[in-house]
Coordinates of C-alpha atoms and ligand atoms in Angstrom, one line a residue:
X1 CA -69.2 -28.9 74.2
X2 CA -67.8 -30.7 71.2
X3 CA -70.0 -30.0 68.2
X4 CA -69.6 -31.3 64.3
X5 CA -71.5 -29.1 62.1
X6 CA -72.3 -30.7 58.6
X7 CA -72.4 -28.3 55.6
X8 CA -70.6 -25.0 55.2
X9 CA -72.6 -22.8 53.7
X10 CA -74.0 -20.0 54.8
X11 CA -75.7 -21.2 58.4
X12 CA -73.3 -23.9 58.8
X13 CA -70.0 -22.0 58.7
X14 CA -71.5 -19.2 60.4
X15 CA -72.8 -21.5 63.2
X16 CA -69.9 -23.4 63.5
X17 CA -67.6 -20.1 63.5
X18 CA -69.6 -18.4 66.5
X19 CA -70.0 -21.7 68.2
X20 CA -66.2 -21.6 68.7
X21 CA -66.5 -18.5 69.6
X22 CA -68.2 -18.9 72.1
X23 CA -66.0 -21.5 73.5
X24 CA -67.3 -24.8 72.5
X25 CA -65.0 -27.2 70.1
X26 CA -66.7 -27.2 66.8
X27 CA -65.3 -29.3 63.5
X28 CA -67.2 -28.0 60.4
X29 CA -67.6 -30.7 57.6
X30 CA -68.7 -30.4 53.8
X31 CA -68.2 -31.8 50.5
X32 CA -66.6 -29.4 49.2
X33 CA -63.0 -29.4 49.1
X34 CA -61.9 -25.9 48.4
X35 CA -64.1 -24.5 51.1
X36 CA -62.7 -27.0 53.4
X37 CA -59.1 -25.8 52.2
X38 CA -60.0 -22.2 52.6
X39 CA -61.2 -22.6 56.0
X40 CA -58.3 -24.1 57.0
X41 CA -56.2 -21.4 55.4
X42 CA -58.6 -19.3 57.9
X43 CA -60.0 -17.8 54.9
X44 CA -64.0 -17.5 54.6
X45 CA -65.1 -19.1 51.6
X46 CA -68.2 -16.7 51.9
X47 CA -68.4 -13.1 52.2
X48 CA -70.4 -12.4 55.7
X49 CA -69.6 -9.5 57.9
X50 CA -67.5 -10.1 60.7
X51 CA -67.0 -13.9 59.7
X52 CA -63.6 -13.6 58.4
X53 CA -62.3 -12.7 62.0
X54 CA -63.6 -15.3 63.9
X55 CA -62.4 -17.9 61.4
X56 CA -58.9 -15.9 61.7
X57 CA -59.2 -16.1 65.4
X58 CA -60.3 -19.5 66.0
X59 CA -59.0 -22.0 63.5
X60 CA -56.4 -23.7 64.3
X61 CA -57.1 -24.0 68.2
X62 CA -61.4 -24.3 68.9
X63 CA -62.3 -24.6 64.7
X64 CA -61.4 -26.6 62.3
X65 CA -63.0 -28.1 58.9
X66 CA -63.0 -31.3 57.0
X67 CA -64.2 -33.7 54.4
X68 CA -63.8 -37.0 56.7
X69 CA -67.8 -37.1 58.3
X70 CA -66.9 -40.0 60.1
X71 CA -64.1 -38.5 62.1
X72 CA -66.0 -35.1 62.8
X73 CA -69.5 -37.2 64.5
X74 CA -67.0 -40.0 66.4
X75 CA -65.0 -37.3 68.0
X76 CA -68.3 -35.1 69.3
X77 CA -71.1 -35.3 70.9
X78 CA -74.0 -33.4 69.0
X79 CA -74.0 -32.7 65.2
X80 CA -75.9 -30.1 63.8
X81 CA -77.2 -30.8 60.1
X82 CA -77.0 -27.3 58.0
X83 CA -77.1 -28.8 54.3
X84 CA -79.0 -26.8 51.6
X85 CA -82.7 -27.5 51.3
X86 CA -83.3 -26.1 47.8
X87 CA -86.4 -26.1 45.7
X88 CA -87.3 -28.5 43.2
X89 CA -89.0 -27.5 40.0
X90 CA -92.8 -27.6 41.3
X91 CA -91.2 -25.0 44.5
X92 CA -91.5 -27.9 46.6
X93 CA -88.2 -28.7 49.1
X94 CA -85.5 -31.0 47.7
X95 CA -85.1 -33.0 50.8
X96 CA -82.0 -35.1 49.3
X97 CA -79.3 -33.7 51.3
X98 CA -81.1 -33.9 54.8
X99 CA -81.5 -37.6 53.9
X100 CA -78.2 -38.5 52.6
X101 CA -76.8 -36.7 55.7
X102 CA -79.3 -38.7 57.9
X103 CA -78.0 -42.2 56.4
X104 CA -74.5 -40.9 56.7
X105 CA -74.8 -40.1 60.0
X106 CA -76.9 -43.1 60.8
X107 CA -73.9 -45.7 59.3
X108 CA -71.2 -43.3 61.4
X109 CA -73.5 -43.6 64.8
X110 CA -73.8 -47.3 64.3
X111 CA -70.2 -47.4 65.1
X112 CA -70.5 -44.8 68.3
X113 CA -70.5 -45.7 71.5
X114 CA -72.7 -43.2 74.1
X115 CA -75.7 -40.7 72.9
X116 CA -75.9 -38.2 70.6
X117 CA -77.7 -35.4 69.4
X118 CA -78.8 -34.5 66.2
X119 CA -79.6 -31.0 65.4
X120 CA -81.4 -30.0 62.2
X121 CA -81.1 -26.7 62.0
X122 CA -82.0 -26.3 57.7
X123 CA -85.0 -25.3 57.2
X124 CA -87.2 -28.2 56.5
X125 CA -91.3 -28.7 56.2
X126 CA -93.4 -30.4 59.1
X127 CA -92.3 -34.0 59.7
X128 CA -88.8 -33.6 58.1
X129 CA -86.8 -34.1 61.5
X130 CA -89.2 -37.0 62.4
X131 CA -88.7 -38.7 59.2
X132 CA -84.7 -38.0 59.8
X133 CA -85.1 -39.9 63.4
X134 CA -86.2 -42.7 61.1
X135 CA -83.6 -42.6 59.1
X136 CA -80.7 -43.0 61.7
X137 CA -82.1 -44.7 63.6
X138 CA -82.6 -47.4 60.9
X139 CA -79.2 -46.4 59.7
X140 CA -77.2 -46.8 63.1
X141 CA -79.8 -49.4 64.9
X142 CA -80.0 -47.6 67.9
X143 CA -83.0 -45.6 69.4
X144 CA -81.6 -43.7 72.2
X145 CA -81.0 -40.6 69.9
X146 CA -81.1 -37.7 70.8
X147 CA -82.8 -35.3 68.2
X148 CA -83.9 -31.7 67.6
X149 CA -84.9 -29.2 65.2
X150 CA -83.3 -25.6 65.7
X151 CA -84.5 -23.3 63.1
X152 CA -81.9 -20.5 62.2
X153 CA -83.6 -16.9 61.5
X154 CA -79.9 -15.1 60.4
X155 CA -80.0 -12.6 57.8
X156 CA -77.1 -12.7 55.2
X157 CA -75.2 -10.1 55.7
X158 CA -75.9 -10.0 59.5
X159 CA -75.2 -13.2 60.1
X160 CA -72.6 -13.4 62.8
X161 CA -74.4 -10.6 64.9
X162 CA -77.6 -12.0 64.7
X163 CA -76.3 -15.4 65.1
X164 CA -74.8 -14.3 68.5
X165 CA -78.0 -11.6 69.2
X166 CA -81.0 -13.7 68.3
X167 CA -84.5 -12.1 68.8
X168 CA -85.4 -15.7 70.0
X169 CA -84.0 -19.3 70.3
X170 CA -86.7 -21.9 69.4
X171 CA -85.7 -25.4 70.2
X172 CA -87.8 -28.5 68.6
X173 CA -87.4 -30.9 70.4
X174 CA -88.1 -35.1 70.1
X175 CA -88.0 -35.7 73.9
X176 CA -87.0 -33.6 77.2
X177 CA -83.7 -34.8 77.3
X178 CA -82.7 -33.9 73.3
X179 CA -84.3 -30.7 74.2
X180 CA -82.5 -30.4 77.7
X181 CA -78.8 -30.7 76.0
X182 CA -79.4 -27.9 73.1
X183 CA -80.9 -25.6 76.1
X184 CA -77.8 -26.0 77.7
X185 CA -76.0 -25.2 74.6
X186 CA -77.6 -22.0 74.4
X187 CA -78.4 -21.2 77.9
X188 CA -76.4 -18.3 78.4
X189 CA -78.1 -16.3 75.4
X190 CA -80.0 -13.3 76.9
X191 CA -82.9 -13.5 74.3
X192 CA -86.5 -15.8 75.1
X193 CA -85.7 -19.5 74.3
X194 CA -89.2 -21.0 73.1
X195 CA -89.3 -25.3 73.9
X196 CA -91.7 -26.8 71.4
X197 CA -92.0 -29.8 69.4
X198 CA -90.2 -30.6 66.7
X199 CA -93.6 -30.1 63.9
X200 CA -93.8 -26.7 65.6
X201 CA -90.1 -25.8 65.3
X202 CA -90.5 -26.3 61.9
X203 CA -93.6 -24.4 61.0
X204 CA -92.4 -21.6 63.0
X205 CA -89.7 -20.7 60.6
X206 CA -91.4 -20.9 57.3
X207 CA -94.2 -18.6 59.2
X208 CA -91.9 -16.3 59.9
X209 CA -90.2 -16.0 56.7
X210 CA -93.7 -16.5 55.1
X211 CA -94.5 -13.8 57.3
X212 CA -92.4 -11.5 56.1
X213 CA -92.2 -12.1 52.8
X214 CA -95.7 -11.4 52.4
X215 CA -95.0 -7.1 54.1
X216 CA -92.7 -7.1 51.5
X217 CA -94.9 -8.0 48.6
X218 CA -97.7 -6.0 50.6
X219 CA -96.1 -2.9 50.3
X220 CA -95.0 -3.5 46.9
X221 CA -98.8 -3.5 45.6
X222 CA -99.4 -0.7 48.0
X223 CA -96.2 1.3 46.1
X224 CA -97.4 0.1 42.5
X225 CA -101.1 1.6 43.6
X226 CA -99.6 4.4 45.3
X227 CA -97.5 5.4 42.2
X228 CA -100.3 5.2 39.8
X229 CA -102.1 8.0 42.3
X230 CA -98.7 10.0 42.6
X231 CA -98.4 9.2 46.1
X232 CA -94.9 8.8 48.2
X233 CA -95.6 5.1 49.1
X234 CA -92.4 6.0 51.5
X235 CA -94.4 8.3 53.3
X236 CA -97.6 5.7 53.6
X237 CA -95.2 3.1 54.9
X238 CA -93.7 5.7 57.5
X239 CA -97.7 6.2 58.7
X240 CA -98.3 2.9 58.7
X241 CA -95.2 1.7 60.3
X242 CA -95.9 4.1 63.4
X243 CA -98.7 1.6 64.2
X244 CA -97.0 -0.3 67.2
X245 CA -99.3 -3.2 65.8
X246 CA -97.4 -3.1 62.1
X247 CA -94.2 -1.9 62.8
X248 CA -91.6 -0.3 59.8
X249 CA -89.4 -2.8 59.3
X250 CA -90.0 -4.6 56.0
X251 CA -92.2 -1.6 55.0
X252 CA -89.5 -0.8 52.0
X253 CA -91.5 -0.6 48.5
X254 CA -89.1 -1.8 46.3
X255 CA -88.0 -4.3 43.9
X256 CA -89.1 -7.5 45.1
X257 CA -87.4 -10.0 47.8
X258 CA -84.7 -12.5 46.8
X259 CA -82.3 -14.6 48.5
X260 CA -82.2 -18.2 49.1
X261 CA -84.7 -18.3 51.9
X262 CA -87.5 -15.9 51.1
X263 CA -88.7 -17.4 47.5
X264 CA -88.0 -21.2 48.4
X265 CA -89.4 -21.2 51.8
X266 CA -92.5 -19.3 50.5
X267 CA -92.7 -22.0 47.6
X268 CA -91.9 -25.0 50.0
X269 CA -94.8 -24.2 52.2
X270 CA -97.1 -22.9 49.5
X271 CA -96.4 -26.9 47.9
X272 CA -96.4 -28.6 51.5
X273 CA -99.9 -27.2 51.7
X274 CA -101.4 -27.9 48.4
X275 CA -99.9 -31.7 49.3
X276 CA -102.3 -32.1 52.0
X277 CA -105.0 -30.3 49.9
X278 CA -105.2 -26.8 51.1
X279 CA -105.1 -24.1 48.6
X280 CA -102.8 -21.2 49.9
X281 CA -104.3 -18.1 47.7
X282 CA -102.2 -15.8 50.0
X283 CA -98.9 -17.2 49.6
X284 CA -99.4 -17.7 46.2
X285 CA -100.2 -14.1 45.4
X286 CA -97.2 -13.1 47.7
X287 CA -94.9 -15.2 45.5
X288 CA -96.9 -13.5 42.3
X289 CA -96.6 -10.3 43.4
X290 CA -92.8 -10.7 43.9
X291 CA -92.1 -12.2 40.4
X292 CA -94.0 -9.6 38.7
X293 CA -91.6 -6.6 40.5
X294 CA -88.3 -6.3 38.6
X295 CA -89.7 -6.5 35.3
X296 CA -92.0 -3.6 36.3
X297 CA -88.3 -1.6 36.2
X298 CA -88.0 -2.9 32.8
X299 CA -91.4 -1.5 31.5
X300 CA -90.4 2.3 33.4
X301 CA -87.4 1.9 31.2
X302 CA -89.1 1.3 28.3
X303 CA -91.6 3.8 29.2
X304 CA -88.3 6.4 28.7
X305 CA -86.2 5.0 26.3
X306 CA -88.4 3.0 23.8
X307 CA -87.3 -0.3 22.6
X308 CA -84.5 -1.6 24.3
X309 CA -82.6 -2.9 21.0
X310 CA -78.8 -2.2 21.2
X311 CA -79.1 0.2 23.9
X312 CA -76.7 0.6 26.8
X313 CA -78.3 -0.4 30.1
X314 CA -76.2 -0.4 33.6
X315 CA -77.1 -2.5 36.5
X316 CA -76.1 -1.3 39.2
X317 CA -76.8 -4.3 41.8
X318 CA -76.7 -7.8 41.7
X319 CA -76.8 -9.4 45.0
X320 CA -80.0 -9.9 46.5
X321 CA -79.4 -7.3 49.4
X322 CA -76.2 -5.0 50.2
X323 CA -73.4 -6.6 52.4
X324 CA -73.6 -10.3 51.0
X325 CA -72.4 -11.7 47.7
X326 CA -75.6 -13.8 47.6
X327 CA -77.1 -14.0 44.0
X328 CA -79.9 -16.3 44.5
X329 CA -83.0 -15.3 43.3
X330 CA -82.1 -11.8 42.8
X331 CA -84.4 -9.2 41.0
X332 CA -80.6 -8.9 39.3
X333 CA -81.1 -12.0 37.6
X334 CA -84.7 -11.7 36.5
X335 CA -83.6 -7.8 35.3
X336 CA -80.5 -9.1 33.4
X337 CA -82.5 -11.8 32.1
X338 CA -85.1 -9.4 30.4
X339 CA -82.6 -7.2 29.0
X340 CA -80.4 -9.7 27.1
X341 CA -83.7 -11.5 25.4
X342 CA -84.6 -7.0 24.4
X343 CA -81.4 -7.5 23.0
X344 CA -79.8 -4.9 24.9
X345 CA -75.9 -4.2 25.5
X346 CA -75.6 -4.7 29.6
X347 CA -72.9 -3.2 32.0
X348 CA -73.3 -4.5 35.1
X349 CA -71.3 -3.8 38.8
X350 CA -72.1 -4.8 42.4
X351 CA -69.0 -4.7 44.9
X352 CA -69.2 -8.3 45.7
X353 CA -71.2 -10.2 43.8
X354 CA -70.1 -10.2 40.3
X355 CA -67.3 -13.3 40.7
X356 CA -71.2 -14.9 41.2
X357 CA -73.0 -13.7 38.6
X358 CA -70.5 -14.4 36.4
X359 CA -70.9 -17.9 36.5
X360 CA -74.8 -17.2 35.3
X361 CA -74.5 -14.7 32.6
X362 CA -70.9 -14.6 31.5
X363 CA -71.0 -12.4 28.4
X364 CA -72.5 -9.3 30.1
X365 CA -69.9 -6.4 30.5
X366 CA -68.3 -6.3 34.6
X367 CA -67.2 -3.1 35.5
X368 CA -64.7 -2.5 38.2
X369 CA -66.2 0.7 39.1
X370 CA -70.0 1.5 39.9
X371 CA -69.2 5.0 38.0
X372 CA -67.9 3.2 35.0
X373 CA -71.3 1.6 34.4
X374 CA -73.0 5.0 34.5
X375 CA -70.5 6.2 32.1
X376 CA -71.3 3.6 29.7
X377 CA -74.8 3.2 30.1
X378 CA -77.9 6.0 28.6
X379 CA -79.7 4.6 31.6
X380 CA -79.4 2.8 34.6
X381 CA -81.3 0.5 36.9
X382 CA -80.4 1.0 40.7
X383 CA -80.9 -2.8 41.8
X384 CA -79.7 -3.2 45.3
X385 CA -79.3 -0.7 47.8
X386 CA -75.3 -0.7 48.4
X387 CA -74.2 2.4 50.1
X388 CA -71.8 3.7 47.5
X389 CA -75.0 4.1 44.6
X390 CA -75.9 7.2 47.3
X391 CA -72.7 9.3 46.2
X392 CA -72.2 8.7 42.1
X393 CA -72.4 11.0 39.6
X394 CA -75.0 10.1 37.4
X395 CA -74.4 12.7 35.0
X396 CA -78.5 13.5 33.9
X397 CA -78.4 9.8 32.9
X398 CA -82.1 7.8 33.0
X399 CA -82.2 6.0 36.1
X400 CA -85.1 3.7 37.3
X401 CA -84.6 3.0 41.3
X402 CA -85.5 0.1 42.2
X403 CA -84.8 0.6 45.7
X404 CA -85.0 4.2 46.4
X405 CA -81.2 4.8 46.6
X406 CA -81.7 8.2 45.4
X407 CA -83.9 11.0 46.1
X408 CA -83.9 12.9 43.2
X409 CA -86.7 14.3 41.8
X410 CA -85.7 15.3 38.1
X411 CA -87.3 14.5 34.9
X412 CA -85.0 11.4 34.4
X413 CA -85.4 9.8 37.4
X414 CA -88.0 7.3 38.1
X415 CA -88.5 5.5 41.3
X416 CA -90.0 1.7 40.7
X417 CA -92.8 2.7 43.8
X418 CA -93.0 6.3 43.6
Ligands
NAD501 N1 -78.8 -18.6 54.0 C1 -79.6 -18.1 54.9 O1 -79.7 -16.9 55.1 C2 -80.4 -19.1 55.8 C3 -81.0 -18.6 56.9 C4 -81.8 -19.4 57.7 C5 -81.9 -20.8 57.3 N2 -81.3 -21.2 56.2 C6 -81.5 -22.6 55.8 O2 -80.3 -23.3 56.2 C7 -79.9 -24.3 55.3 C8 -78.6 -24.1 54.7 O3 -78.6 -22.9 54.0 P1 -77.3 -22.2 53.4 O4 -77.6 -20.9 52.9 O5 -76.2 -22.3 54.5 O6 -76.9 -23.3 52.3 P2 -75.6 -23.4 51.3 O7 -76.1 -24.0 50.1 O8 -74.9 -22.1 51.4 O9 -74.7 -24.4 52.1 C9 -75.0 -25.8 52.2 C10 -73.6 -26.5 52.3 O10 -73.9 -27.9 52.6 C11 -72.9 -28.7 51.9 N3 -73.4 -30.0 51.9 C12 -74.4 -30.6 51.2 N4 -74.5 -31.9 51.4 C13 -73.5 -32.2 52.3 C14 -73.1 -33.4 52.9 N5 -73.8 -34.6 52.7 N6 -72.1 -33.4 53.8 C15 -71.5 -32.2 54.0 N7 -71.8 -31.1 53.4 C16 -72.8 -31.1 52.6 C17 -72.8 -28.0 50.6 O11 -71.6 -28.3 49.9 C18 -72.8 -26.5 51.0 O12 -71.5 -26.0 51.3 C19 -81.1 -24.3 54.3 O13 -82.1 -25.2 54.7 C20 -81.6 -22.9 54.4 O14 -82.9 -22.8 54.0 C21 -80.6 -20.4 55.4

């Protein structure tokens, strides 16, 4: 099929990328003219595993990426809407770029001869894709549009395999025959493919990341109880977990969750419900629970070293999760955050986020080697769980880990959960 994919961040590039993979003709569009550049360079303007070698592989014959919208939707036959969905201040979703991409595409279709198909695959709240139909179709003038809403459950870092090895496919669709042409797109997956409406689509994903969000922040109270009583919260989860009714995954006391879906989505739904005068006192406590986390790292610490004035603090960590250079919403941030406002001297590493944080806390000390920030640093703060924090010497140092990197069990070593 010939596919235009609008936005590439994240979802978008990694869609469009695996799309021509997979054989189909994809054109990837965005605003952004260095990433645009990049791609066509066959260089990934994102760090995701495995992506780098199917742009390599593929631009240039079945990919390709530009800024001109208008020549990406005329020349194929379904476009797939991937533009951010952030949070407004209040945590409720910033809908702007779903609509401006809905009146582009709605000017651009006006000119089109033939159907098309519309594929939101953001993440958006109940309605959204209806209220896009309306929007192109007052846009273009036409009606037969075809439209659907395709939620994407990748996790950074992952992307590319679970892009191509979904647990499910769920396919929103506005009528059978919008619904017929994306099945077709994906009918050669192995995994279950779910046809619902669109409203249904949509829920479905901020329930699942709602979903999950809330294990995580479950097993963090359980850990912060657990610790108080001198109990492994590990080994709790681990009992828990063999319940085939709770499973282990997301078990992982910890830190808190971060990333650009987890908070927002929480938030967006959490504000979507208030709107139509529910009060959700479980997501709200989820999302309370999770802010409150990294700073508990910061009161360990102080619990050790005193007032933090002047004193040399590592951080080893500052993307969200290992294998992604994702900074959003980190416990990083929030950490860092704290410890410049205690007035403390930071030395910071993560192997492929820094370039990021940079642009948020420029004056903080970037090491080029994880070891250099322990030899810098009186104590340390174990952020995100890359590999290479496993094998460090850390030399007797204090370390608070907030992700249970380590399993030592000396008198300066503190675990966040246990
Ligand atoms: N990142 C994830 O892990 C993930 C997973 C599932 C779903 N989602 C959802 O997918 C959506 C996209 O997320 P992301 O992480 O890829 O976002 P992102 O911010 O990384 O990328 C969005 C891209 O869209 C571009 N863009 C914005 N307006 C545009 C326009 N009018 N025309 C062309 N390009 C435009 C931006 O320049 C940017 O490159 C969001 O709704 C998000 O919630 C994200």
């Amino acid at each position: 099929m010939n596919i235009s994919v609008i936005g590439t961040g994240y979802v978008g590039l990694v869609t469009g990328a695996c799309f021509a993979k997979l054989g189909h003709k994809v054109i990837c569009v965005d605003v952004i003219k260095e990433k645009i550049d990049l791609i066509n360079r066959k260089v990934s303007p994102i760090y995701e595993e495995g992506l780098e070698e199917v742009i390599y592989k593929h631009v240039g014959k079945s990919l390709s990426a530009t800024l001109d919208l208008k020549k990406a939707i005329l020349s194929t036959d379904m476009t797939f809407i991937c533009v951010g969905t952030p949070s407004r201040e209040d945590g409720s979703i910033d809908l702007n770029y779903i609509k401006k991409s809905a009146e582009q595409i709605g000017k651009i279709l006006k000119e089109k001869s033939g159907y098309h198909l519309i594929v939101v695959k953001s993440t958006v709240v109940p309605s959204t894709t209806e209220k896009v139909k309306e929007i192109i179709e007052k846009f273009s003038g036409k009606k037969d549009l075809g439209i659907c809403m395709n939620p994407e459950f990748l996790r950074e870092g992952k992307a590319v395999h679970d892009f191509l090895n979904p647990d499910r496919i769920v396919i929103g669709e506005y009528d059978k025959k919008s619904g017929d042409i994306l099945y077709e797109l994906y009918k050669d997956f192995s995994c279950p493919i779910l046809r619902v409406d669109l409203k249904t689509a949509e829920m479905i994903k901020y329930a699942s990341n709602a979903f999950l969000a809330t294990k995580i922040s479950f097993i963090n109270e359980i850990g912060n109880i657990c610790k108080k009583l001198d109990i492994d919260v590990y080994k709790v989860a681990e009992g828990i977990g063999l319940d085939s009714r709770i499973s282990p995954k997301f078990l992982n006391a910890g830190c808190g969750f971060g990333g650009s879906c987890f908070p927002k989505d929480v938030k967006a739904l959490a504000a979507k419900a208030k709107e139509i005068n529910y009060n959700p006192i479980l997501l709200e406590s989820v999302l309370k629970v999770n802010k409150d986390q990294p700073l508990r790292m910061i009161e360990l610490l102080k619990n050790k070293i005193g007032n933090l004035e002047n004193k040399k603090i590592g951080v080893l960590g500052l993307a969200f999760k290992p294998n992604s250079d994702d900074i959003r919403e980190a416990p990083a941030i929030t950490i860092i955050k704290k410890l410049i406002k205690e007035k403390s001297i930071v030395y910071a590493y993560d192997p492929k986020a820094m370039k990021n944080m940079k642009k948020i806390f420029p004056d903080i000390s970037y090491e080029n080697k994880a070891q250099n920030v322990i030899d810098n640093s009186e104590a340390i703060l174990i952020v995100t769980e890359w590999q290479e924090f496993k094998n460090l010497d850390y030399k007797e140092k204090i370390v608070i880990d907030g992700r249970k990197v380590l399993e030592k069990k000396d008198i300066n070593y503190e675990g966040i959960c246990w």
